Coordinates of C-alpha atoms in Angstrom, one line a residue:
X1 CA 17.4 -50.1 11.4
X2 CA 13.7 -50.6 10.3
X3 CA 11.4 -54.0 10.8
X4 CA 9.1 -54.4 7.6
X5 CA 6.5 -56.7 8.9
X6 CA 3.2 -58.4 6.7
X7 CA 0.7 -61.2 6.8
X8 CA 0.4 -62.3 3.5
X9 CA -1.4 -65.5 4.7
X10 CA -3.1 -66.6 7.4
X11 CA -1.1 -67.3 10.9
X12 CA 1.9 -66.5 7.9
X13 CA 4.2 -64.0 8.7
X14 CA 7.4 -62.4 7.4
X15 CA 9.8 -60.2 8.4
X16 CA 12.9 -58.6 7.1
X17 CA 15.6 -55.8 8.8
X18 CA 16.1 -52.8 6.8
X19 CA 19.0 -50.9 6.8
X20 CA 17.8 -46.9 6.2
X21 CA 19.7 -43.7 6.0
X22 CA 18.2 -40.3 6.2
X23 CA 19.9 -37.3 5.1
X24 CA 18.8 -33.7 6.2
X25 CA 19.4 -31.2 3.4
X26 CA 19.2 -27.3 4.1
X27 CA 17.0 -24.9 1.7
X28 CA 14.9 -22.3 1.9
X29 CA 11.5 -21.8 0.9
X30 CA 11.7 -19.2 -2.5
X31 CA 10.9 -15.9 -0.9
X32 CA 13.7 -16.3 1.4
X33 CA 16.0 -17.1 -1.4
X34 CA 14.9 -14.0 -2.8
X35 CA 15.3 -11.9 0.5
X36 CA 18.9 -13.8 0.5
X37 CA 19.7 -13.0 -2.8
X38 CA 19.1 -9.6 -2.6
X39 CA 20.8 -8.7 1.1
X40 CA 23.9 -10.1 -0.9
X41 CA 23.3 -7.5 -3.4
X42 CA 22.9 -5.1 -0.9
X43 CA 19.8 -4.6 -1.8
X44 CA 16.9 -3.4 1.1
X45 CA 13.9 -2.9 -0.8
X46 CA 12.3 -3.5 -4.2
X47 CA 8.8 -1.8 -4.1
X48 CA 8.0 1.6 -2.4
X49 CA 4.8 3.1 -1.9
X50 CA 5.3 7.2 -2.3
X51 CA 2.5 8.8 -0.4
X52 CA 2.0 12.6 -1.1
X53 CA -0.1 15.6 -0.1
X54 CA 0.8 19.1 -0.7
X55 CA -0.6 20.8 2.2
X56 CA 1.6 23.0 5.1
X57 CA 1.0 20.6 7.6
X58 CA 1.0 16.6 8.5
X59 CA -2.5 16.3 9.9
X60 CA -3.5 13.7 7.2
X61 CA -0.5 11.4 7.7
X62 CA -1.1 11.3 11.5
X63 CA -4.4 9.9 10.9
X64 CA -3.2 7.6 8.5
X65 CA -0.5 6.2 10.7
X66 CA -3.3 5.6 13.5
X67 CA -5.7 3.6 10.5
X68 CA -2.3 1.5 9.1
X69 CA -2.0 0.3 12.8
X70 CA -5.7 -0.2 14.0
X71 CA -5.6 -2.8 10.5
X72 CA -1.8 -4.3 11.2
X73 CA -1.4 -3.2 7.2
X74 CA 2.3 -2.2 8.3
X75 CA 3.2 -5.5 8.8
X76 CA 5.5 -5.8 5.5
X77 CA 6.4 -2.9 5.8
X78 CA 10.5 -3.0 6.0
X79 CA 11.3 1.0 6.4
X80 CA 9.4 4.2 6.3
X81 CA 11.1 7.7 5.3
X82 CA 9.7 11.2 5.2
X83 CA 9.9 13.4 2.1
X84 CA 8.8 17.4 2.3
X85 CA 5.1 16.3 1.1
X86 CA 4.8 13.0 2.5
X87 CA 5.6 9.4 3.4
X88 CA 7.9 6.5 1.9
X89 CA 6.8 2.8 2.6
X90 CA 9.6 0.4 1.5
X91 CA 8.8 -3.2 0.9
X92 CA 11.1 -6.3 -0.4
X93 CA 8.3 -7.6 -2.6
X94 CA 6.3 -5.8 -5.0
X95 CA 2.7 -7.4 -4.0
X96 CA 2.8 -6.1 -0.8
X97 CA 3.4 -3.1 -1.9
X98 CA 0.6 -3.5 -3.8
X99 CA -1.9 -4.9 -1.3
X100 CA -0.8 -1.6 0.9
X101 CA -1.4 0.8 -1.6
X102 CA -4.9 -0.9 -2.5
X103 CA -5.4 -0.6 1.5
X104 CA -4.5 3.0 1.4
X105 CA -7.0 4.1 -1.8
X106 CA -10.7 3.8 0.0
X107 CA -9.4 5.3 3.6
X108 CA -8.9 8.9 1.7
X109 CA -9.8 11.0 -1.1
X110 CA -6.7 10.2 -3.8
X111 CA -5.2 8.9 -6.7
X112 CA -2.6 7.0 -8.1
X113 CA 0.0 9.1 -10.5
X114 CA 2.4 7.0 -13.0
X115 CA -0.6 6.4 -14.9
X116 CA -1.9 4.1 -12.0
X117 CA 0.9 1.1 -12.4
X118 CA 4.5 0.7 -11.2
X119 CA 7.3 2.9 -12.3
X120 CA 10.1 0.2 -13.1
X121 CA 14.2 0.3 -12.3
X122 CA 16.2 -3.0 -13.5
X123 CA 19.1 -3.0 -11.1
X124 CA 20.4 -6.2 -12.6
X125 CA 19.3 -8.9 -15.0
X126 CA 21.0 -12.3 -15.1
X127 CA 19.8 -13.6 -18.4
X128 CA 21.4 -17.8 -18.3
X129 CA 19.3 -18.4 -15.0
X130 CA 16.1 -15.8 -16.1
X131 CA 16.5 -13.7 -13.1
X132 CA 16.2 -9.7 -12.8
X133 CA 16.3 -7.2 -9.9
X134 CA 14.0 -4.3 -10.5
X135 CA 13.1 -1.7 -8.4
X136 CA 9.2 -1.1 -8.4
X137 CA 8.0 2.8 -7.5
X138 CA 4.3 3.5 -6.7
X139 CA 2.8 7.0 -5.5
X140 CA -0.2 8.5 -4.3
X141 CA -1.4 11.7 -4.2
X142 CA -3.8 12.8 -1.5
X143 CA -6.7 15.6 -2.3
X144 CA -4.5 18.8 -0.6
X145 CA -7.7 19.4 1.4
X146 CA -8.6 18.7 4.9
X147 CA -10.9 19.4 7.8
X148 CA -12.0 23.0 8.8
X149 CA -10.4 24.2 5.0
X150 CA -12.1 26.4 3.3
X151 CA -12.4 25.7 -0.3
X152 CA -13.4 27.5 -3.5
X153 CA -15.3 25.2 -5.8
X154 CA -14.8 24.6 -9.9
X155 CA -17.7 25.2 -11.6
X156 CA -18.6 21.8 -12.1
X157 CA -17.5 20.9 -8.6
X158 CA -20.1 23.0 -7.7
X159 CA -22.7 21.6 -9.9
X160 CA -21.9 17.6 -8.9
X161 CA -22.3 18.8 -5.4
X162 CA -25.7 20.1 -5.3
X163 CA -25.0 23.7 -6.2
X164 CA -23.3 24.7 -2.6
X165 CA -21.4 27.1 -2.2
X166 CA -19.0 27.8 -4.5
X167 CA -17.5 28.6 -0.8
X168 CA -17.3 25.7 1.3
X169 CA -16.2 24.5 4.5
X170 CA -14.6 21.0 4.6
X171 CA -16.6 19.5 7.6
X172 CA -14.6 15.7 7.1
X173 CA -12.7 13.7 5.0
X174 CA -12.4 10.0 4.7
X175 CA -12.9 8.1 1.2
X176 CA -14.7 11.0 0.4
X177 CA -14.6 15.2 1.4
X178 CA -17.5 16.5 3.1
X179 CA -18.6 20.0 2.5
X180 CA -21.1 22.5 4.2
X181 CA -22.0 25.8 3.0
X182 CA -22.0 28.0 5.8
X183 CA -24.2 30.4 4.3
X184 CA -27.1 28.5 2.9
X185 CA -26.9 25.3 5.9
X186 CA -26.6 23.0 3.0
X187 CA -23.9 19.5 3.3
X188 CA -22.5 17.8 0.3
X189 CA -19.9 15.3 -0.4
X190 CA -17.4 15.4 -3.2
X191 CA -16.0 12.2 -4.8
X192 CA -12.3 12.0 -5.2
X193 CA -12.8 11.5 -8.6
X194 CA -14.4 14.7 -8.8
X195 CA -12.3 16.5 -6.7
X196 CA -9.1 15.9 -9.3
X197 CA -10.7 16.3 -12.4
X198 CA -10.4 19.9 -11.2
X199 CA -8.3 19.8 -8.1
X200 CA -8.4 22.9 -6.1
X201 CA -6.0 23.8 -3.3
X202 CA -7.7 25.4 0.1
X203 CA -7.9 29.1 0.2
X204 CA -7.5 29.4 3.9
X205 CA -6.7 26.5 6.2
X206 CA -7.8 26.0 10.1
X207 CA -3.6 27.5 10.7
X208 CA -4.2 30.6 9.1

């Protein structure tokens, strides 16, 4: 029961008793639907981010985890599996996946394979109300180098680098890998761009 009350006039006043119904209606805002929609397909992801690095050991991938939870990037992050050379990071939409992989690319020397975009899987496709499931696959390959490696550099590694080495030691690695030669004294850094237009693999490692 509502009062409408006004003063059209001066010391005039009306009044009239409304009679209102509300009604509540349940819905969901379009994300969930989609999250809905695809749990009654059972369907638990539709973007993964396939992190690789061909190396013996995990060393990288510990660091990583620590830098993924120092930033709280894991936070659409539904399920993580391991694979022989890496990680799996499984997301239900494809922009996080995405935003994550765009988080991973300046922490580390690497690059994205698949031509840099989305491999693509249609599950289903429901063409009267324009909807499509697809499966979205991104991966990432990480520079199979790391600290205390000892690398033998391409030719024109060697020459973007300052002319060290061609036998280096890998001192760090971050966004880029840091070199010394250990017979001259002499540092350099090598751009992950550099490093895979003539990728090179370790020729001893810290294990060995």
């Amino acid at each position: 029961q509502l009062k409408v009350e006004t003063e059209p006039y001066t010391n005039l006043v009306l009044q009239q008793d409304l009679q209102a119904t509300l009604a509540v209606n349940s819905t969901q805002c379009p994300s969930c639907q989609k999250s809905s929609r695809l749990v009654s397909q059972n369907i638990s992801w539709t973007a993964v981010v396939q992190v690789r690095q061909k190396v013996a050991h995990k060393q990288t991938f510990f660091l990583l985890e620590q830098l993924i939870l120092k930033h709280q990037a894991h936070s659409q992050i539904v399920r993580v599996s391991d694979s022989p050379d890496g990680l799996d990071f499984f997301f239900m939409e494809r922009r996080h996946a995405m935003k994550f992989s765009e988080f991973l690319m300046p922490l580390l020397p690497a690059r994205k394979t698949t031509g840099g975009s989305c491999n693509t899987k249609v599950l289903s496709e429901d063409i009267k109300n324009n909807e499509a499931t697809i499966k979205h696959a991104l991966c990432i390959e990480i520079a199979p180098v790391c600290k205390h490696d000892l690398v033998c550099l391409h030719p024109r590694q060697y020459a973007a680098c300052g002319t060290i080495g061609p036998i280096v030691l890998v001192t760090s690695v971050n966004s880029s890998i840091h070199l010394l030669d250990v017979t001259r004294m002499r540092i350099g850094e090598m751009k992950s761009d550099i490093f895979f237009h003539n990728p090179r693999d370790s020729i001893m490692t810290m294990s060995k």
